[in-house]
GROMACS .gro file of C-alpha atoms in nm:
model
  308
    1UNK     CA    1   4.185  -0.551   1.070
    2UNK     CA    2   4.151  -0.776   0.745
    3UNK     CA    3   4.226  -1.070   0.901
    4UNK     CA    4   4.033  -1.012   1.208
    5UNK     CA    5   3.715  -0.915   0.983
    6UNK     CA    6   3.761  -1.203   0.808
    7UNK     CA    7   3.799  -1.428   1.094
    8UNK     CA    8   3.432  -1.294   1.185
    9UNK     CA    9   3.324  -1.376   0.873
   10UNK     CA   10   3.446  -1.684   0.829
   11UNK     CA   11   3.549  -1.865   1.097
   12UNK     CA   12   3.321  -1.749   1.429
   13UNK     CA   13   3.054  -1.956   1.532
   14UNK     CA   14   2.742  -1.788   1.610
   15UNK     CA   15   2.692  -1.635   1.930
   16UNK     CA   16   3.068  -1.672   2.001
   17UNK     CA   17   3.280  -1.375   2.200
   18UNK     CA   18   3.443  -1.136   1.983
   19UNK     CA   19   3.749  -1.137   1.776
   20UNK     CA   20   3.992  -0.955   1.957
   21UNK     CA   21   4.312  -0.862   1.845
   22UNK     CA   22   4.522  -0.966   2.122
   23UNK     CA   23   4.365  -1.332   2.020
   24UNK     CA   24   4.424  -1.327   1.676
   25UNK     CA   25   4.738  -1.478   1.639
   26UNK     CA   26   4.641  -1.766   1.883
   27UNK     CA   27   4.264  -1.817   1.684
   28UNK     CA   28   4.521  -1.862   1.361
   29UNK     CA   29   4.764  -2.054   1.491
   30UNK     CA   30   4.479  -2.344   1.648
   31UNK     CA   31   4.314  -2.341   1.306
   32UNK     CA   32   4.671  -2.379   1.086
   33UNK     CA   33   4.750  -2.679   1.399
   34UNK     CA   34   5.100  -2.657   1.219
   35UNK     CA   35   4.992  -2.824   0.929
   36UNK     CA   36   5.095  -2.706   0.594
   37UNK     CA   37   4.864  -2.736   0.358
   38UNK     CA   38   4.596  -2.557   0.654
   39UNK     CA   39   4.849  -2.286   0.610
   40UNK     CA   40   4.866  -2.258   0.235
   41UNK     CA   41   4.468  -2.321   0.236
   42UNK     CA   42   4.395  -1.987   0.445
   43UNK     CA   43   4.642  -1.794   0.284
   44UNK     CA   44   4.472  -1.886  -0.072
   45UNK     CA   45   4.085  -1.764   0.119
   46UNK     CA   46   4.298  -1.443   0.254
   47UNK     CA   47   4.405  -1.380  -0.157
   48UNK     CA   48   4.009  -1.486  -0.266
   49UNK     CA   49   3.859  -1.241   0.045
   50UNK     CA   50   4.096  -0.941   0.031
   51UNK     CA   51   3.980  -0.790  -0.253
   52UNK     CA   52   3.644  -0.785  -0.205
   53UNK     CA   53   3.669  -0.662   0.121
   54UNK     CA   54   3.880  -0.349   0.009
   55UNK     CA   55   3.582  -0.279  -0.210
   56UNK     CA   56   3.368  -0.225   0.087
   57UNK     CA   57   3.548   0.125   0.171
   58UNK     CA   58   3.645   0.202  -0.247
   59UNK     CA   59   3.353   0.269  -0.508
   60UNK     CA   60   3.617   0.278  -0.792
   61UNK     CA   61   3.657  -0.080  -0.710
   62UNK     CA   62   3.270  -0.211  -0.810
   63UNK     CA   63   3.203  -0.372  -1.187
   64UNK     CA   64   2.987  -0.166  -1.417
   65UNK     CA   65   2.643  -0.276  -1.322
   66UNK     CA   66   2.300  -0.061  -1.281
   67UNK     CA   67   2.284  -0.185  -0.933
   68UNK     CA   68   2.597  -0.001  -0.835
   69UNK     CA   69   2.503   0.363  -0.970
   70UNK     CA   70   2.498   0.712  -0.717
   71UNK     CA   71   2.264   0.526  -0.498
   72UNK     CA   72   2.485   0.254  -0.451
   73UNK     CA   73   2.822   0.485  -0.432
   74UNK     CA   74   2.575   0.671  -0.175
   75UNK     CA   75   2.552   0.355   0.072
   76UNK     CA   76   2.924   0.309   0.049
   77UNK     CA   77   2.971   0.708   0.133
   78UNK     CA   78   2.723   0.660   0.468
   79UNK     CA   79   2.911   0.399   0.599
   80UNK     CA   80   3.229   0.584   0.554
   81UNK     CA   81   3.075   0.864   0.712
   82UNK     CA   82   2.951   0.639   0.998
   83UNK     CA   83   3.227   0.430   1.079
   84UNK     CA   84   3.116   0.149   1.121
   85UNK     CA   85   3.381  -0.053   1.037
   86UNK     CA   86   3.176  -0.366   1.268
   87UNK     CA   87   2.957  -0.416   0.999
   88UNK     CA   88   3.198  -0.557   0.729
   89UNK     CA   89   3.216  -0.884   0.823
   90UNK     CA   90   2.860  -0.937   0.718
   91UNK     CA   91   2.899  -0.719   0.424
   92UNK     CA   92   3.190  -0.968   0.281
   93UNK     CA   93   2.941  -1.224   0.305
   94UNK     CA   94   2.713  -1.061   0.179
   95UNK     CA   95   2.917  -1.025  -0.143
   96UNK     CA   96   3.027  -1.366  -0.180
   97UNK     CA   97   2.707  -1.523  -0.110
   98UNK     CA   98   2.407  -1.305  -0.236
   99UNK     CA   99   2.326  -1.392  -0.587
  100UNK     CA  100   2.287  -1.083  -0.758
  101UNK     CA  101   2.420  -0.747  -0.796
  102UNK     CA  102   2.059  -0.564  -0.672
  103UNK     CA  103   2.054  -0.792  -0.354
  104UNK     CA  104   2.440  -0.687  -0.286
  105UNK     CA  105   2.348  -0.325  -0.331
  106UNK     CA  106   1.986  -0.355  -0.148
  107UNK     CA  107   2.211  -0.484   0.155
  108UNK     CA  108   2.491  -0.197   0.193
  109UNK     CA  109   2.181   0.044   0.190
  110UNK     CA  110   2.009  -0.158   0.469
  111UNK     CA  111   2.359  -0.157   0.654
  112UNK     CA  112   2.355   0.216   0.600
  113UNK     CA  113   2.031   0.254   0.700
  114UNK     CA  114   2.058   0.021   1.035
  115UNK     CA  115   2.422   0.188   1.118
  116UNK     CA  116   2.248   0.518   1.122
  117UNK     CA  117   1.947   0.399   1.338
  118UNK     CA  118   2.126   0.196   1.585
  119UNK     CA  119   2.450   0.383   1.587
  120UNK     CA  120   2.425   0.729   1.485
  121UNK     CA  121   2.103   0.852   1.638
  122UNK     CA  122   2.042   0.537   1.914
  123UNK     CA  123   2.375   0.603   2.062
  124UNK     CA  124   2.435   0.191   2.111
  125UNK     CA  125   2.740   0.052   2.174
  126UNK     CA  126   3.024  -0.040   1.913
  127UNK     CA  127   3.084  -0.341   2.055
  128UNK     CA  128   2.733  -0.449   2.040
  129UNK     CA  129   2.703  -0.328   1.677
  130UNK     CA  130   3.035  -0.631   1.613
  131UNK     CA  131   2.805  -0.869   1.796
  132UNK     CA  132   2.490  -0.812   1.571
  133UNK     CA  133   2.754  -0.796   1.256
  134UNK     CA  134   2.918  -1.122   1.320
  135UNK     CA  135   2.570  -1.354   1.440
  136UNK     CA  136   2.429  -1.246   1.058
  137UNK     CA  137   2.739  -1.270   0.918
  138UNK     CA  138   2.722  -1.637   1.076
  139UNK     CA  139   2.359  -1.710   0.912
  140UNK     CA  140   2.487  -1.563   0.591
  141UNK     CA  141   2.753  -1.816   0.537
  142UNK     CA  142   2.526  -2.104   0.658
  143UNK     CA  143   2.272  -1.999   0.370
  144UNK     CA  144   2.017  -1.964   0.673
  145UNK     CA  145   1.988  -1.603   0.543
  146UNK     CA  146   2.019  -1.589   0.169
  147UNK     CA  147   1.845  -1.235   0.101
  148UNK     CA  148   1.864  -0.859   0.190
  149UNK     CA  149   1.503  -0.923   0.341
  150UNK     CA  150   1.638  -1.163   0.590
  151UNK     CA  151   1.895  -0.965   0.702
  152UNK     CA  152   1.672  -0.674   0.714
  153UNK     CA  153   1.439  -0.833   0.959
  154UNK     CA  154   1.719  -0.938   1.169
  155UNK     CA  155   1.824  -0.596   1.249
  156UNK     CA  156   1.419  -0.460   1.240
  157UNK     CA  157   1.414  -0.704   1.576
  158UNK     CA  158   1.725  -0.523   1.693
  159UNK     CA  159   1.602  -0.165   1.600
  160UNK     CA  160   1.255  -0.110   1.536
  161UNK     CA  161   1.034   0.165   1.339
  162UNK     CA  162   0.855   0.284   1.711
  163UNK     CA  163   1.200   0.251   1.871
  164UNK     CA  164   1.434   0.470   1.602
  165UNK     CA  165   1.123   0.737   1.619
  166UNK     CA  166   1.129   0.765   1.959
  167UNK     CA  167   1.546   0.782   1.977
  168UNK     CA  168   1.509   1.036   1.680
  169UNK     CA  169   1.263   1.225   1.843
  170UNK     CA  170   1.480   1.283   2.179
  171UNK     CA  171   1.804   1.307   1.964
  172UNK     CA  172   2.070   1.594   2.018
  173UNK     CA  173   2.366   1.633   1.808
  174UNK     CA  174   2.643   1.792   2.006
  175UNK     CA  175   2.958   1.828   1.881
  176UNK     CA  176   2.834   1.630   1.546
  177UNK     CA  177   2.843   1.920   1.289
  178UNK     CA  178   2.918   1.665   0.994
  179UNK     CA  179   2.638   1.415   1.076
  180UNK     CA  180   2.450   1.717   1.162
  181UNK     CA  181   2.468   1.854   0.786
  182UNK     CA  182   2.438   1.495   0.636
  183UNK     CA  183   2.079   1.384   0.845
  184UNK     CA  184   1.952   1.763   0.771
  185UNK     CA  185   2.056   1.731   0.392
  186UNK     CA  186   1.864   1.379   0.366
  187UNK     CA  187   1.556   1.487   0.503
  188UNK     CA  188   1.548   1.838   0.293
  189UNK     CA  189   1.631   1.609  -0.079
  190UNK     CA  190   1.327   1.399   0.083
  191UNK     CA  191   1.113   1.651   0.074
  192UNK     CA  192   1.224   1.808  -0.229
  193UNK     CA  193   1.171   1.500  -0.429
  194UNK     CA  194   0.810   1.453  -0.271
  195UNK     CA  195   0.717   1.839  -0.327
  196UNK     CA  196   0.488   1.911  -0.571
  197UNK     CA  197   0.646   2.294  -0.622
  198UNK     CA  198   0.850   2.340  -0.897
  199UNK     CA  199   1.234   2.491  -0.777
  200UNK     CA  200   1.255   2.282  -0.448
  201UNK     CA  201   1.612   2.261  -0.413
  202UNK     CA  202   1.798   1.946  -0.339
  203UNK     CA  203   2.172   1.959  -0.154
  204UNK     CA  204   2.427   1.770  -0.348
  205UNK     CA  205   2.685   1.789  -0.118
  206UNK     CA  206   2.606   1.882   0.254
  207UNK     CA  207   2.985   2.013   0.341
  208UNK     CA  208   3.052   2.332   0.561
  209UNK     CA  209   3.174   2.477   0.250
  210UNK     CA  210   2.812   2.491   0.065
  211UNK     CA  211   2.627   2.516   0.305
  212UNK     CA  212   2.596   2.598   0.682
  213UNK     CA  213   2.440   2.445   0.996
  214UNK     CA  214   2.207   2.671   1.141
  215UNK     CA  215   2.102   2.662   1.555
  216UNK     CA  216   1.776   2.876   1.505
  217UNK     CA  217   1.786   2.891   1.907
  218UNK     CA  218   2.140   3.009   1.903
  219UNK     CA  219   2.412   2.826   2.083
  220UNK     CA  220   2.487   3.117   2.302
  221UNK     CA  221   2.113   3.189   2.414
  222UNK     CA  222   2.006   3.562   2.433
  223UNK     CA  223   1.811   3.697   2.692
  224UNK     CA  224   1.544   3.749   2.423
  225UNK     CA  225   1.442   3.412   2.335
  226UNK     CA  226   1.373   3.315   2.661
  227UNK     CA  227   1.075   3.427   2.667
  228UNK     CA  228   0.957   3.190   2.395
  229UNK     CA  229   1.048   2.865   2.670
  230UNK     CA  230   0.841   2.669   2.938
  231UNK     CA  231   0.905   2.776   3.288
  232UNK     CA  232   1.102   2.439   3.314
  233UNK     CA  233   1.302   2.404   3.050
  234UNK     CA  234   1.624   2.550   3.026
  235UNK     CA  235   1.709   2.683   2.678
  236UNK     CA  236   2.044   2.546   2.660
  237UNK     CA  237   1.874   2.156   2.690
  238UNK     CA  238   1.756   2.291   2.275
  239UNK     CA  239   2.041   2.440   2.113
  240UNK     CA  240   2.158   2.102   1.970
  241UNK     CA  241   1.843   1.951   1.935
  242UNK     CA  242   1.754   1.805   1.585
  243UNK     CA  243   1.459   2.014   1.585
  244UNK     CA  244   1.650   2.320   1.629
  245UNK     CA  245   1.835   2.294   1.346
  246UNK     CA  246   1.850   2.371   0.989
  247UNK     CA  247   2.034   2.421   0.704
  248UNK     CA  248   2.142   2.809   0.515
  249UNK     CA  249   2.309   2.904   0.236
  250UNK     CA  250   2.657   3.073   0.331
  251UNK     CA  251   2.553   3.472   0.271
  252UNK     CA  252   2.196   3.425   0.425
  253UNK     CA  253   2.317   3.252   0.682
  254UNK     CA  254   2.577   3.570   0.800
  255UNK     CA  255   2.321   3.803   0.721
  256UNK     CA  256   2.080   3.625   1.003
  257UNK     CA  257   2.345   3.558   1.254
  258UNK     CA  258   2.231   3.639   1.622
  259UNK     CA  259   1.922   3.817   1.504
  260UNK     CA  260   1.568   3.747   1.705
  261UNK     CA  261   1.341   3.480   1.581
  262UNK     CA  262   1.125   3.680   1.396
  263UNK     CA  263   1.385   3.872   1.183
  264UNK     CA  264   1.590   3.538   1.132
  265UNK     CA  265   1.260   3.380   0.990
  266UNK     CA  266   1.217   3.702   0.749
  267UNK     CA  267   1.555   3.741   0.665
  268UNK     CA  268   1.720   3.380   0.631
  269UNK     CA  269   1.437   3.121   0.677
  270UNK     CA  270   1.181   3.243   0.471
  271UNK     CA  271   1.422   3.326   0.222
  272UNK     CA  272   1.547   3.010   0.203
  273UNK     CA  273   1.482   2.807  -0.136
  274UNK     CA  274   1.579   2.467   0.088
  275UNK     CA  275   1.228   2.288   0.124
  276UNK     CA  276   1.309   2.177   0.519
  277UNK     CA  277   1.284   2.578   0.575
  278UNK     CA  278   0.964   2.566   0.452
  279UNK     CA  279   0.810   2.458   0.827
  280UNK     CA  280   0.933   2.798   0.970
  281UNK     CA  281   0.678   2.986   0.736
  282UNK     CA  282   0.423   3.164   0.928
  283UNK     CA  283   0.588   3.007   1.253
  284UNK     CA  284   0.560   3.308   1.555
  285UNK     CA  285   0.788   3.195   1.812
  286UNK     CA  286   1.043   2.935   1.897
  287UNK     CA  287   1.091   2.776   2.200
  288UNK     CA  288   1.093   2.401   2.385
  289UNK     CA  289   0.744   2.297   2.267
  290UNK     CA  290   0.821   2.467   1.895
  291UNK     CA  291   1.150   2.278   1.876
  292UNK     CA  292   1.001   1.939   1.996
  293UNK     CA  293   0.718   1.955   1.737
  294UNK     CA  294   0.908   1.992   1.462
  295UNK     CA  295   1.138   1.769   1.547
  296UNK     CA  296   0.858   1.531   1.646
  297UNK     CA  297   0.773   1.627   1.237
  298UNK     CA  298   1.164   1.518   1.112
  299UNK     CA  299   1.122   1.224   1.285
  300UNK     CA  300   0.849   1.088   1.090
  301UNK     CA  301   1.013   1.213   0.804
  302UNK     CA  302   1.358   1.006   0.896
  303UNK     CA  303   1.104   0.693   0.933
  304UNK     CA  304   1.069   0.698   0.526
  305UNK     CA  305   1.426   0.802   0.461
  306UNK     CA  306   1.638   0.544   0.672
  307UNK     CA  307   1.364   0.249   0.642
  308UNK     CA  308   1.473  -0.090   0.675
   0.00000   0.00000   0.00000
């Protein structure tokens, strides 16, 4: 996967098809055209590229610089999370070429940022995430891009702020209990850190183990909340709805479980010290058009979070 990265990175014109591994060993052998010292010279750029591509998936691995802090060891934790793998081609680049340690770190937070819009919430393919990857990777080694802002507005044309609004706004997250946790866990530090109240409490670490994923409409829909919903809509179209979900601390979180609305709200979500609870507060009933506007809400909030 090294070599085939780096082959991206390196060796692809722009525009070209993608590296495949079943070509690899062809691409190689054309290049080397049996010539020795074409060997011994791409063997010597494997030695110079390897290690700073292993520090794209290792934090341990960065110098000690003030650029590469928690919010850098943040980035690097996204695109784990992600797996976007596609995008590392442009992120070696990035490090060999970019001149400074804040326009290296500016970039894997754009990267995160883009990988979450495009990938994560817009549901796009993989293989057309490699093809955006390896076209900037491209104008990064020809010096056409030479910033964080350049590539930035590359991927703004390929995802922009109207477009990841709208995909956020209509997002569901099915059988995504992790990224679930994560995007609900942004949003709530967001508006910790913006809240004027003194105690808002930020999540350090969203795993199942801290804290839980709420459905506030709950997955197996009683009779009772029905009620709440449109004629047309069918309940089960909400359960995994972003707007449907929250985040609960373990204990209040069993003590709600299956309850009504209204006794969920008194018991669990007003309860809750978590500042994305604080929208439920005075809220009456829940159903499609309740679910839709807050989630209509988050996604203005994701607009500031994941910005490009």
């Amino acid at each position: 996967e090294f070599i085939r990265h780096y082959w991206i990175a390196k060796r692809s014109e722009k525009d070209s098809p993608n590296v495949r591994e079943k070509n690899l060993y062809r691409m190689v052998t054309t290049a080397i055209k049996g010539e020795q010292h074409e060997a011994i010279a791409l063997a010597q750029d494997f030695g110079k590229c390897a290690p700073d591509y292993v520090r794209i998936s290792d934090y341990s691995l960065w110098p000690d610089d003030p650029a590469y802090g928690d919010s850098f060891a943040e980035s690097l934790s996204d695109l784990r999370l992600f797996r976007v793998t596609q995008m590392n081609p442009l992120l070696l680049n990035a490090i060999q070429r970019f001149s400074s340690a804040a326009e290296i770190a500016k970039t894997f937070r754009i990267i995160a940022n883009f990988a979450f819009r495009y990938f994560v919430v817009g549901n796009q393919s993989p293989g057309n995430l490699e093809r955006v990857a390896a076209n900037i990777a491209y104008e990064i080694r020809a010096n056409t891009y030479t910033s964080p802002t350049h590539v930035a507005d590359a991927l703004r044309g390929l995802n922009s702020d109207p477009a990841f609004r709208n995909d956020f706004t209509l997002a569901s997250m099915e059988g995504r209990s992790r990224i679930s946790r994560y995007t609900l866990a942004k949003i709530n530090n967001h508006l910790a850190r913006q809240s004027s109240a003194t105690g808002a409490e930020q999540i350090a670490n969203p795993d199942a183990k801290q804290v839980n994923l709420e459905h506030v409409l709950p997955q197996d829909v009683p009779p009772s909340w029905r009620a709440a919903f449109s004629a047309t809509a069918d309940p089960a179209d909400y359960v995994y709805r972003i707007g449907n979900l929250t985040l609960l601390r373990a204990k209040i979180n069993r003590d709600a479980a299956d309850k009504s609305f209204e006794e969920k709200r008194n018991i669990a979500l007003d309860a809750s010290q978590l500042n994305i609870n604080a929208y439920f507060s005075g809220v009456t009933k829940w159903g499609d058009r309740e679910i839709e506007q807050r989630q209509d809400g988050l996604a203005k909030v994701a607009l500031e979070i994941w910005k490009l």
